[in-house]
Amino acid sequence: MEESPHKLHSKLRLWEYPDKYIFEPVDGVTDSILQINRADGSMQTIGEMLQHTQNAKVGTVYGVIGMIRLLIGSYVLVVKERENVGTYLGHPIFKISSLQLLPCDHSLNASSSEQKKMEAEFTALLKASQKVSGLYLSYEVNITLCSQRLHDLGNESKSLPLWRQAEQRFLWNNYLMEPLIENKLDQYLIPVIQGYFENFSANIGSKSVNVTIIARRCTRRTGTRMWRRGADKEGYAANFVESEQIVESNGCTASFVQVRGSIPFIWEQIVDLTYKPGFEIVKQEDAARAVERHFLDLNKKYGAVQAVDLVNKHGSEGRLQERYATSMGPILSDDIRYLHFDFHKICGHMHFEHLSLLYDQIKDYLSKHGYFLLNEKGEKVGEQTGVVRINCVDCLDRTNVTQNMIARKMLESQLRRLGVLAENQEISDFSSFHTSYKIMWANHGDEISIQYSGTSALKGDFTRFGKRTYQGIAKDGWNALARYYLNNFSDGTKQDAIDLLQGHYIVSVSREMAPSTKRGLVETYASFRVAFALIFISFLFAFMSLRQARNGTRHLLESFAWTGLTLGITAFVKAHGRHFTNRPRFLTTHY
């Protein structure tokens, strides 16, 4: 695979002066030293380093991710630590282990107290970027494109800087790069994706096989599990992830792509302290239009589309399934198909082997649309002309298990074509390879889940070990409780931080951080900590009074009063549950 002629800076010496930051390349290319003013964030390149270093703090960074401008100051995001996690088509891939935020906010000194307060609130959100997980980069190859699309790029496109080749929907730092693009800093513009990357090599018999998985998360509707559901009116779906599996052996390379994404019409599941909040389909009359836009976009990008819907046929999920199936009706064709597979009903009680029933229904489609294949000479001898789009409600746990099954079937088909497996062999016949493969897919599912829900995937033990275990079931229970806590009491702030980083909320002098709608009395003072404290204190007094009840009627009546108060407060909190959760401040729930 040919490298881009525009070499990116992979290592920089950072000089932190009181009034400026200077980024000095130390990777052999020193013709563009970057200087950033700490007062206003203005950028310029300088020809040589200044020799006055006595007032400078010196460190090393591995790239400039971008800059974001807030109300007063600007903030530079840099790669503080990285880890080499393998190669993609022969080029090294790095996982970002640590990010650092460099403030350019000296102008705050001349700002009003109100402006300082608002800037501090925005900055607190921005600092969350230093904890973002699953970020990957390459200085040499475009990792936003799958192997087939990368191979099909024309020579003119391949000669462009990596950031200009990038697939915008998978470019995590697309918004952050804008100030660098304005200053024409091509050698500093490093495309970053959020998702997952892993590869391993193992022998199957006497043949060495290298397997890679790379997941790319779409940024158009990115966010947290409960605050980013469904799709927007343009058809961009939440938790949309492209997962590509690449196998290399005998000098050949094969690639297979799958996608996942939330049910693509406008629906919500707003947290309200209940374990499983109800689903609400918003603007039902617009559902068909959003679905059509989503699938026409997929058809344009991937070719044919086989939608596999894993949600329950009945119960609360049944309303979503019915609306989805109805909305798909007008656009069904040879190129766009829809299949409902009630995962919980068919594969319930840990009978995941019943997924073979799903495979039997789509194997002809998979065979027809194939996979991308390069021969020993690097010539394309096969291409993937269609994609499978899988969803459940979260597009996490059921989706992970199903994608793994399909990927395994395609891998075995590819290995047989490459002469690695005989017709009667499966990868499970080779324990070392099979173990590494299962672990890789389990890790992939966990990372995608952590980014969306805050915990690793449920049912991960089946993907990792090929069976359900008591330890895995116990872990699922713990993760389910953790999801409940994060969804109700943490993810609102996290959603605001994501929207700020992705440019879905643009800070300007004319905008306030708080919603413009007037907040009611309950919403103003509602707090989970306050509610919990009131319930706990009431319960404590009720318990203490009950213990003293045998000493007189007064204590018995007091215990009844405190018990009534406890039940009353509990009922009030339950009735106004949405107001006691951690809600995003940038997000409106009906869009």
Coordinates of C-alpha atoms in Angstrom, one line a residue:
M1 CA 0.0 0.0 0.0
E2 CA 1.5 3.3 -1.1
E3 CA 2.2 5.9 1.6
S4 CA 1.0 9.5 1.4
P5 CA 3.7 11.8 0.2
H6 CA 2.8 14.3 3.0
K7 CA 4.8 13.0 5.9
L8 CA 3.2 13.7 9.3
H9 CA 5.1 14.7 12.4
S10 CA 5.1 11.7 14.7
K11 CA 7.2 13.1 17.5
L12 CA 7.4 16.7 18.8
R13 CA 9.4 18.5 21.4
L14 CA 7.0 20.8 23.3
W15 CA 8.4 24.0 24.7
E16 CA 6.0 25.7 27.1
Y17 CA 6.9 29.3 27.5
P18 CA 4.8 31.8 29.7
D19 CA 3.4 33.4 26.5
K20 CA 3.5 30.7 23.9
Y21 CA 3.8 27.0 23.0
I22 CA 6.3 25.8 20.5
F23 CA 6.1 22.4 18.8
E24 CA 9.5 21.4 17.4
P25 CA 9.5 18.3 15.2
V26 CA 12.2 15.8 16.2
D27 CA 11.4 13.1 13.6
G28 CA 13.8 14.4 11.0
V29 CA 11.5 17.0 9.4
T30 CA 12.2 20.4 11.0
D31 CA 11.1 22.9 8.3
S32 CA 7.8 23.8 10.0
I33 CA 8.1 24.6 13.7
L34 CA 4.6 25.5 15.1
Q35 CA 4.1 28.4 17.5
I36 CA 0.8 29.0 19.3
N37 CA 0.1 32.1 21.3
R38 CA -1.1 31.4 24.8
A39 CA -3.2 34.6 24.9
D40 CA -5.5 34.0 22.0
G41 CA -4.6 30.7 20.4
S42 CA -3.2 32.2 17.2
M43 CA -0.9 30.0 15.2
Q44 CA 2.1 30.5 13.0
T45 CA 5.1 28.6 11.7
I46 CA 8.6 29.7 12.4
G47 CA 11.8 28.9 10.5
E48 CA 14.0 28.1 13.5
M49 CA 14.0 27.5 17.2
L50 CA 14.7 30.3 19.6
Q51 CA 17.7 29.7 21.9
H52 CA 16.2 31.2 25.1
T53 CA 15.1 28.1 27.0
Q54 CA 15.5 29.2 30.6
N55 CA 11.8 30.0 31.1
A56 CA 10.5 27.0 29.2
K57 CA 9.1 23.7 30.4
V58 CA 10.2 21.0 27.9
G59 CA 8.3 17.7 27.2
T60 CA 7.5 15.3 24.3
V61 CA 4.2 14.9 22.6
Y62 CA 3.2 12.6 19.7
G63 CA 0.9 14.8 17.7
V64 CA -1.5 17.7 17.8
I65 CA -5.1 16.4 17.7
G66 CA -6.6 19.9 17.2
M67 CA -7.9 23.0 18.9
I68 CA -11.2 24.1 20.3
R69 CA -12.3 27.6 20.9
L70 CA -14.6 28.3 23.9
L71 CA -16.2 31.5 25.1
I72 CA -12.9 33.3 25.9
G73 CA -9.9 31.0 25.5
S74 CA -8.7 28.3 23.1
Y75 CA -7.4 24.9 24.1
V76 CA -5.0 22.6 22.2
L77 CA -5.4 18.9 22.5
V78 CA -2.1 16.8 22.1
V79 CA -1.1 13.2 22.3
K80 CA 0.8 12.8 25.5
E81 CA 1.3 9.0 25.4
R82 CA 0.7 6.4 22.7
E83 CA 1.0 2.6 22.3
N84 CA 1.9 0.7 19.1
V85 CA -0.9 -1.9 18.8
G86 CA -0.1 -3.5 15.5
T87 CA -0.1 -2.8 11.8
Y88 CA -2.8 -2.0 9.2
L89 CA -1.8 -3.1 5.7
G90 CA 1.8 -2.9 6.7
H91 CA 1.7 0.4 8.5
P92 CA 2.0 0.9 12.3
I93 CA -1.1 1.8 14.2
F94 CA -1.0 3.6 17.6
K95 CA -3.6 3.7 20.3
I96 CA -3.7 7.0 22.2
S97 CA -3.0 6.2 25.8
S98 CA -3.1 9.8 27.2
L99 CA -4.3 13.2 25.9
Q100 CA -3.2 16.5 27.3
L101 CA -5.1 19.8 27.2
L102 CA -3.0 23.0 26.7
P103 CA -4.9 26.2 27.6
C104 CA -4.5 29.4 25.6
D105 CA -6.6 31.5 27.9
H106 CA -4.5 34.4 29.2
S107 CA -7.2 36.8 27.9
L108 CA -9.4 35.5 30.7
N109 CA -7.6 38.0 33.0
A110 CA -9.5 40.9 31.3
S111 CA -12.9 39.1 31.4
S112 CA -15.9 39.6 33.6
S113 CA -16.6 37.3 36.5
E114 CA -19.6 35.9 34.7
Q115 CA -17.5 35.1 31.6
K116 CA -14.9 33.4 33.8
K117 CA -17.6 31.3 35.5
M118 CA -19.0 30.2 32.1
E119 CA -15.6 29.5 30.7
A120 CA -14.8 27.4 33.8
E121 CA -17.9 25.3 33.2
F122 CA -17.1 24.7 29.6
T123 CA -13.4 23.9 30.5
A124 CA -14.6 21.3 33.1
L125 CA -16.5 19.5 30.3
L126 CA -13.5 19.8 27.9
K127 CA -11.2 18.1 30.4
A128 CA -13.3 15.0 30.0
S129 CA -11.6 14.7 26.6
Q130 CA -8.5 13.6 28.3
K131 CA -10.4 10.4 29.4
V132 CA -11.9 9.5 26.0
S133 CA -11.3 5.8 25.2
G134 CA -10.7 3.9 22.0
L135 CA -8.8 6.5 20.0
Y136 CA -6.4 5.3 17.3
L137 CA -4.1 7.0 14.7
S138 CA -1.6 6.3 12.0
Y139 CA 1.0 8.7 10.6
E140 CA 1.3 6.8 7.4
V141 CA -2.0 5.3 6.2
N142 CA -5.6 6.4 6.1
I143 CA -7.4 4.3 8.8
T144 CA -10.8 6.0 8.3
L145 CA -11.3 3.9 5.1
C146 CA -11.8 0.2 4.8
S147 CA -9.3 -1.8 2.8
Q148 CA -11.5 -2.0 -0.3
R149 CA -12.2 1.8 -0.5
L150 CA -8.5 2.5 0.3
H151 CA -7.4 0.3 -2.6
D152 CA -9.9 1.9 -4.9
L153 CA -8.7 5.5 -4.3
G154 CA -7.4 7.1 -7.4
N155 CA -3.8 8.3 -7.7
E156 CA -4.9 11.9 -7.3
S157 CA -6.6 11.2 -4.0
K158 CA -3.7 9.1 -2.7
S159 CA -1.4 12.1 -3.3
L160 CA -3.5 14.3 -0.9
P161 CA -2.7 14.8 2.8
L162 CA -4.2 12.1 5.0
W163 CA -6.8 14.4 6.5
R164 CA -8.1 15.3 3.0
Q165 CA -8.4 11.6 2.1
A166 CA -10.3 10.8 5.3
E167 CA -13.9 9.6 5.5
Q168 CA -15.5 12.5 7.4
R169 CA -18.0 10.5 9.3
F170 CA -15.3 8.4 10.9
L171 CA -12.9 11.3 11.6
W172 CA -13.2 11.7 15.4
N173 CA -11.2 15.0 15.4
N174 CA -12.9 16.5 12.4
Y175 CA -14.2 19.6 14.2
L176 CA -11.0 20.0 16.3
M177 CA -8.8 20.1 13.2
E178 CA -10.5 23.2 11.7
P179 CA -8.1 25.8 13.2
L180 CA -5.1 23.8 11.9
I181 CA -6.7 23.5 8.5
E182 CA -7.3 27.2 8.4
N183 CA -3.6 27.7 9.0
K184 CA -2.6 25.1 6.3
L185 CA -0.7 22.9 8.8
D186 CA -0.9 19.7 6.8
Q187 CA 2.1 18.1 8.5
Y188 CA 0.4 18.4 11.9
L189 CA -3.1 17.2 10.8
I190 CA -3.4 13.7 12.1
P191 CA -6.7 11.8 11.4
V192 CA -8.0 10.0 14.5
I193 CA -10.7 7.4 14.7
Q194 CA -12.7 6.2 17.7
G195 CA -13.4 2.5 17.8
Y196 CA -11.1 -0.5 18.2
F197 CA -8.0 -2.1 16.6
E198 CA -6.3 -5.4 17.2
N199 CA -4.5 -8.0 15.2
F200 CA -2.7 -11.3 15.9
S201 CA -0.8 -13.9 14.0
A202 CA -1.1 -17.7 14.5
N203 CA -0.5 -20.8 12.6
I204 CA -3.2 -23.0 11.1
G205 CA -1.3 -26.1 10.3
S206 CA 1.9 -25.0 8.6
K207 CA 0.4 -21.8 7.3
S208 CA 0.8 -18.4 9.1
V209 CA -2.4 -16.3 9.3
N210 CA -2.6 -12.7 10.4
V211 CA -6.1 -11.5 11.4
T212 CA -7.0 -7.8 12.1
I213 CA -10.2 -6.2 13.3
I214 CA -10.7 -2.5 13.0
A215 CA -13.8 -0.7 14.2
R216 CA -14.7 2.9 13.2
R217 CA -17.3 4.8 15.1
C218 CA -19.4 7.4 13.2
T219 CA -19.3 10.9 14.7
R220 CA -22.5 12.2 13.1
R221 CA -24.7 11.0 16.0
T222 CA -22.2 10.0 18.6
G223 CA -22.9 9.9 22.3
T224 CA -24.0 7.9 25.3
R225 CA -26.4 5.0 25.5
M226 CA -29.6 6.7 26.8
W227 CA -29.0 10.2 25.4
R228 CA -28.2 9.1 21.8
R229 CA -30.9 6.7 20.5
G230 CA -32.4 6.2 17.1
A231 CA -31.6 8.5 14.2
D232 CA -32.0 12.2 13.5
K233 CA -34.1 13.6 10.7
E234 CA -31.3 13.2 8.2
G235 CA -31.1 9.5 8.9
Y236 CA -27.8 9.4 10.8
A237 CA -28.0 6.6 13.4
A238 CA -26.7 6.5 16.9
N239 CA -24.0 4.0 17.8
F240 CA -23.2 3.5 14.1
V241 CA -20.0 1.5 13.9
E242 CA -18.2 -0.1 10.8
S243 CA -16.3 -3.2 11.8
E244 CA -13.8 -4.6 9.3
Q245 CA -12.1 -8.0 9.6
I246 CA -8.9 -8.5 7.6
V247 CA -7.1 -11.8 7.0
E248 CA -3.6 -12.1 5.4
S249 CA -2.1 -15.4 4.4
N250 CA -0.1 -16.9 1.5
G251 CA 0.6 -13.4 0.3
C252 CA -3.1 -12.6 -0.2
T253 CA -5.3 -10.1 1.7
A254 CA -9.1 -10.5 2.3
S255 CA -11.4 -8.1 4.0
F256 CA -15.0 -8.3 5.2
V257 CA -17.1 -5.3 6.5
Q258 CA -20.2 -5.3 8.7
V259 CA -22.0 -2.3 10.2
R260 CA -24.3 -1.8 13.3
G261 CA -26.5 1.2 14.2
S262 CA -29.5 2.1 16.2
I263 CA -33.0 1.6 14.7
P264 CA -32.9 4.5 12.2
F265 CA -35.9 6.7 13.0
I266 CA -36.5 9.2 15.7
W267 CA -37.1 7.6 19.1
E268 CA -36.1 8.1 22.7
Q269 CA -35.6 6.3 25.9
I270 CA -35.2 9.0 28.5
V271 CA -33.8 8.0 31.9
D272 CA -36.3 8.4 34.8
L273 CA -34.7 6.2 37.6
T274 CA -36.6 3.1 36.4
Y275 CA -34.5 0.2 35.4
K276 CA -35.8 0.1 31.9
P277 CA -37.4 3.4 30.8
G278 CA -40.1 3.2 28.2
F279 CA -39.5 3.8 24.5
E280 CA -41.1 6.8 22.9
I281 CA -41.3 7.1 19.1
V282 CA -41.1 10.8 18.2
K283 CA -42.8 12.2 15.1
Q284 CA -44.0 8.8 13.9
E285 CA -45.1 10.3 10.6
D286 CA -41.4 11.1 9.9
A287 CA -40.1 7.6 10.6
A288 CA -40.3 6.3 7.0
R289 CA -38.5 9.3 5.7
A290 CA -35.6 8.9 8.2
V291 CA -35.3 5.2 7.5
E292 CA -35.3 5.8 3.7
R293 CA -32.5 8.4 4.0
H294 CA -30.5 6.1 6.2
F295 CA -30.7 3.2 3.9
L296 CA -30.2 5.2 0.7
D297 CA -27.0 6.5 2.3
L298 CA -25.8 3.0 3.2
N299 CA -26.7 1.8 -0.4
K300 CA -24.6 4.6 -1.8
K301 CA -21.6 3.8 0.4
Y302 CA -21.7 0.0 0.6
G303 CA -23.9 -1.3 -2.2
A304 CA -26.7 -3.8 -1.2
V305 CA -27.8 -3.7 2.4
Q306 CA -29.2 -6.7 4.4
A307 CA -30.8 -5.3 7.6
V308 CA -31.0 -7.8 10.5
D309 CA -33.2 -6.7 13.3
L310 CA -32.6 -8.6 16.6
V311 CA -35.2 -6.9 18.9
N312 CA -38.0 -8.7 20.6
K313 CA -41.2 -9.2 18.6
H314 CA -43.4 -8.4 21.6
G315 CA -43.3 -6.3 24.7
S316 CA -41.9 -2.7 24.8
E317 CA -39.4 -3.5 22.0
G318 CA -42.2 -4.8 19.8
R319 CA -43.4 -1.3 19.1
L320 CA -40.0 -0.3 17.7
Q321 CA -39.8 -3.5 15.7
E322 CA -43.3 -3.0 14.2
R323 CA -42.5 0.7 13.3
Y324 CA -39.1 -0.3 11.8
A325 CA -40.6 -3.1 9.7
T326 CA -43.5 -0.9 8.5
S327 CA -41.0 1.9 7.6
M328 CA -38.8 -0.5 5.6
G329 CA -41.7 -1.7 3.5
P330 CA -41.7 1.0 0.8
I331 CA -38.0 0.8 0.2
L332 CA -37.5 -3.0 0.1
S333 CA -35.8 -4.2 -3.1
D334 CA -33.2 -6.6 -4.3
D335 CA -30.6 -4.1 -3.0
I336 CA -32.3 -3.3 0.4
R337 CA -33.6 -6.2 2.5
Y338 CA -35.1 -6.5 6.0
L339 CA -35.0 -9.6 8.2
H340 CA -36.4 -9.8 11.8
F341 CA -34.8 -12.4 14.1
D342 CA -36.1 -12.4 17.6
F343 CA -32.8 -13.1 19.3
H344 CA -34.1 -13.5 22.9
K345 CA -36.9 -15.9 21.8
I346 CA -34.9 -18.0 19.5
C347 CA -31.6 -18.0 21.4
G348 CA -33.0 -17.7 24.9
H349 CA -31.8 -19.8 27.8
M350 CA -28.2 -19.6 26.4
H351 CA -29.0 -21.5 23.2
F352 CA -26.8 -19.2 21.1
E353 CA -26.1 -22.1 18.7
H354 CA -29.6 -21.3 17.3
L355 CA -27.9 -18.4 15.5
S356 CA -27.3 -20.9 12.8
L357 CA -31.0 -20.4 11.9
L358 CA -30.2 -16.8 11.1
Y359 CA -27.1 -17.7 9.1
D360 CA -29.1 -20.1 7.0
Q361 CA -31.4 -17.1 6.0
I362 CA -28.6 -14.8 4.9
K363 CA -25.9 -17.1 3.7
D364 CA -27.0 -16.8 0.0
Y365 CA -26.8 -13.0 0.4
L366 CA -23.3 -13.2 1.9
S367 CA -22.2 -15.5 -0.9
K368 CA -23.6 -13.3 -3.6
H369 CA -22.0 -10.1 -2.3
G370 CA -18.7 -11.6 -1.2
Y371 CA -15.7 -9.9 0.3
F372 CA -12.7 -7.9 -0.9
L373 CA -9.7 -9.9 -2.0
L374 CA -6.2 -9.1 -3.2
N375 CA -4.0 -11.8 -4.7
E376 CA -0.3 -12.3 -4.3
K377 CA 0.5 -9.6 -6.8
G378 CA -1.7 -7.0 -5.0
E379 CA -4.4 -7.2 -7.7
K380 CA -8.1 -7.1 -6.8
V381 CA -9.7 -10.4 -7.6
G382 CA -12.8 -10.0 -5.5
E383 CA -14.9 -7.2 -4.0
Q384 CA -17.6 -6.8 -1.4
T385 CA -20.7 -5.5 -3.1
G386 CA -23.1 -5.5 -0.1
V387 CA -23.1 -5.1 3.7
V388 CA -25.0 -6.6 6.6
R389 CA -26.5 -4.0 9.0
I390 CA -27.3 -5.4 12.4
N391 CA -29.2 -3.9 15.3
C392 CA -30.7 -4.7 18.6
V393 CA -31.9 -1.9 21.0
D394 CA -28.4 -0.9 22.2
C395 CA -26.6 -2.4 19.2
L396 CA -24.2 -3.9 21.7
D397 CA -24.7 -7.3 23.3
R398 CA -26.9 -9.2 20.9
T399 CA -25.3 -7.4 18.0
N400 CA -21.8 -8.4 19.2
V401 CA -22.6 -12.1 19.4
T402 CA -24.3 -12.0 15.9
Q403 CA -21.5 -10.1 14.2
N404 CA -19.0 -12.5 15.6
M405 CA -20.9 -15.5 14.2
I406 CA -21.1 -13.9 10.7
A407 CA -17.4 -12.8 10.8
R408 CA -16.4 -16.4 11.8
K409 CA -18.3 -17.9 8.9
M410 CA -16.8 -15.4 6.4
L411 CA -13.3 -16.0 7.8
E412 CA -13.6 -19.8 7.3
S413 CA -14.8 -19.2 3.7
Q414 CA -11.9 -16.9 3.0
L415 CA -9.3 -19.3 4.5
R416 CA -10.7 -22.1 2.4
R417 CA -10.3 -20.0 -0.7
L418 CA -6.8 -19.1 0.2
G419 CA -5.9 -22.8 0.6
V420 CA -5.4 -22.5 4.4
L421 CA -8.4 -24.6 5.5
A422 CA -9.6 -27.8 3.9
E423 CA -13.3 -28.0 3.0
N424 CA -14.1 -30.2 6.1
Q425 CA -12.1 -28.0 8.5
E426 CA -13.1 -25.2 10.8
I427 CA -11.0 -22.7 12.8
S428 CA -12.2 -24.4 16.0
D429 CA -10.0 -27.4 15.0
F430 CA -6.9 -25.2 15.7
S431 CA -7.1 -24.3 19.4
S432 CA -4.4 -21.7 19.5
F433 CA -5.7 -19.7 16.6
H434 CA -9.3 -20.2 17.7
T435 CA -8.6 -18.9 21.2
S436 CA -6.9 -15.8 19.9
Y437 CA -9.7 -15.1 17.5
K438 CA -12.4 -15.4 20.2
I439 CA -10.5 -13.1 22.5
M440 CA -10.0 -10.5 19.7
W441 CA -13.8 -10.4 19.0
A442 CA -14.6 -10.2 22.7
N443 CA -12.2 -7.3 23.2
H444 CA -13.8 -5.6 20.2
G445 CA -17.3 -6.0 21.6
D446 CA -16.2 -4.7 25.1
E447 CA -14.5 -1.6 23.7
I448 CA -17.5 -0.6 21.5
S449 CA -19.8 -1.2 24.5
I450 CA -17.6 0.9 26.9
Q451 CA -17.7 3.9 24.5
Y452 CA -21.5 3.8 24.3
S453 CA -22.7 2.4 27.7
G454 CA -19.7 2.8 30.0
T455 CA -19.3 -0.9 30.7
S456 CA -18.0 -3.9 28.8
A457 CA -20.4 -6.0 26.8
L458 CA -23.0 -8.4 28.2
K459 CA -22.8 -12.0 26.9
G460 CA -19.1 -11.4 26.4
D461 CA -18.3 -14.8 27.9
F462 CA -19.9 -16.6 24.9
T463 CA -17.8 -14.6 22.4
R464 CA -14.7 -15.1 24.5
F465 CA -15.1 -18.8 25.5
G466 CA -17.7 -20.1 23.1
K467 CA -20.2 -20.8 26.0
R468 CA -22.0 -19.0 28.8
T469 CA -20.4 -19.3 32.3
Y470 CA -21.7 -18.6 35.8
Q471 CA -18.9 -16.1 36.2
G472 CA -20.0 -14.4 32.9
I473 CA -23.6 -14.3 34.1
A474 CA -22.5 -12.7 37.4
K475 CA -20.4 -10.2 35.5
D476 CA -23.4 -9.3 33.3
G477 CA -25.4 -8.6 36.4
W478 CA -22.8 -6.2 37.8
N479 CA -22.4 -4.5 34.4
A480 CA -26.2 -4.1 34.2
L481 CA -26.2 -2.3 37.5
A482 CA -23.2 -0.2 36.5
R483 CA -25.1 0.8 33.3
Y484 CA -28.1 1.8 35.3
Y485 CA -26.0 4.1 37.6
L486 CA -24.0 5.7 34.7
N487 CA -27.1 6.2 32.5
N488 CA -29.0 7.9 35.3
F489 CA -26.4 9.8 37.2
S490 CA -23.3 10.4 35.0
D491 CA -24.0 10.2 31.2
G492 CA -25.7 13.6 30.9
T493 CA -22.5 15.4 31.7
K494 CA -20.6 13.0 29.4
Q495 CA -23.0 13.7 26.6
D496 CA -22.4 17.4 26.9
A497 CA -18.6 16.8 26.8
I498 CA -19.0 14.7 23.6
D499 CA -21.2 17.3 21.9
L500 CA -18.7 20.1 22.8
L501 CA -15.7 18.1 21.4
Q502 CA -17.5 17.0 18.2
G503 CA -18.8 20.5 17.4
H504 CA -22.5 19.6 17.9
Y505 CA -22.6 22.5 20.3
I506 CA -20.7 25.6 19.3
V507 CA -19.8 28.0 22.0
S508 CA -20.2 31.7 21.2
V509 CA -20.6 34.9 23.1
S510 CA -24.3 35.1 22.3
R511 CA -25.1 31.6 23.7
E512 CA -25.7 30.5 27.2
M513 CA -24.8 27.1 28.5
A514 CA -28.1 26.5 30.3
P515 CA -31.2 25.7 28.3
S516 CA -33.3 28.7 27.4
T517 CA -36.5 27.1 28.7
K518 CA -37.5 28.2 32.2
R519 CA -37.0 25.4 34.8
G520 CA -39.7 24.5 37.2
L521 CA -39.4 24.3 41.0
V522 CA -38.8 20.5 41.0
E523 CA -36.3 20.6 38.2
T524 CA -34.4 23.5 39.8
Y525 CA -33.8 21.7 43.1
A526 CA -34.1 18.1 42.1
S527 CA -31.0 16.1 43.0
F528 CA -30.4 12.4 43.4
R529 CA -28.3 13.1 46.4
V530 CA -31.0 15.2 48.0
A531 CA -33.7 12.6 47.3
F532 CA -31.5 9.7 48.6
A533 CA -30.7 11.6 51.7
L534 CA -34.4 12.4 52.5
I535 CA -35.5 8.8 51.9
F536 CA -32.6 7.4 54.0
I537 CA -33.2 9.9 56.9
S538 CA -37.0 9.2 56.8
F539 CA -36.4 5.4 56.8
L540 CA -33.8 5.7 59.6
F541 CA -36.3 7.6 61.9
A542 CA -39.1 5.2 61.0
F543 CA -36.8 2.2 61.9
M544 CA -35.7 3.9 65.2
S545 CA -39.3 4.8 66.1
L546 CA -40.5 1.2 65.3
R547 CA -37.9 -0.2 67.7
Q548 CA -39.3 2.0 70.4
A549 CA -42.9 1.2 69.6
R550 CA -43.3 -1.2 72.5
N551 CA -42.5 1.6 74.9
G552 CA -45.7 3.5 74.1
T553 CA -48.3 4.5 71.5
R554 CA -46.5 7.7 70.7
H555 CA -43.5 5.9 69.3
L556 CA -45.8 3.6 67.3
L557 CA -47.5 6.6 65.7
E558 CA -44.2 8.3 65.0
S559 CA -43.0 5.2 63.2
F560 CA -46.1 5.2 61.1
A561 CA -45.6 8.9 60.3
W562 CA -42.0 8.4 59.3
T563 CA -42.8 5.4 57.2
G564 CA -45.6 7.4 55.5
L565 CA -43.1 10.2 54.8
T566 CA -40.6 7.7 53.4
L567 CA -43.1 6.2 51.1
G568 CA -44.4 9.6 50.1
I569 CA -40.9 10.9 49.2
T570 CA -40.2 7.7 47.3
A571 CA -43.4 8.0 45.4
F572 CA -42.6 11.7 44.6
V573 CA -39.1 10.9 43.4
K574 CA -40.5 8.0 41.2
A575 CA -43.2 10.3 39.7
H576 CA -40.6 13.0 38.9
G577 CA -37.7 10.6 38.1
R578 CA -36.5 12.4 35.0
H579 CA -35.8 15.5 37.0
F580 CA -33.6 13.6 39.5
T581 CA -31.2 12.2 36.8
N582 CA -28.1 13.7 35.4
R583 CA -29.4 15.3 32.2
P584 CA -27.4 17.0 29.3
R585 CA -27.6 20.7 29.3
F586 CA -27.0 21.1 25.5
L587 CA -29.5 18.5 24.4
T588 CA -33.2 18.9 23.7
T589 CA -35.1 15.6 23.9
H590 CA -37.5 16.2 21.0
Y591 CA -35.7 17.0 17.8

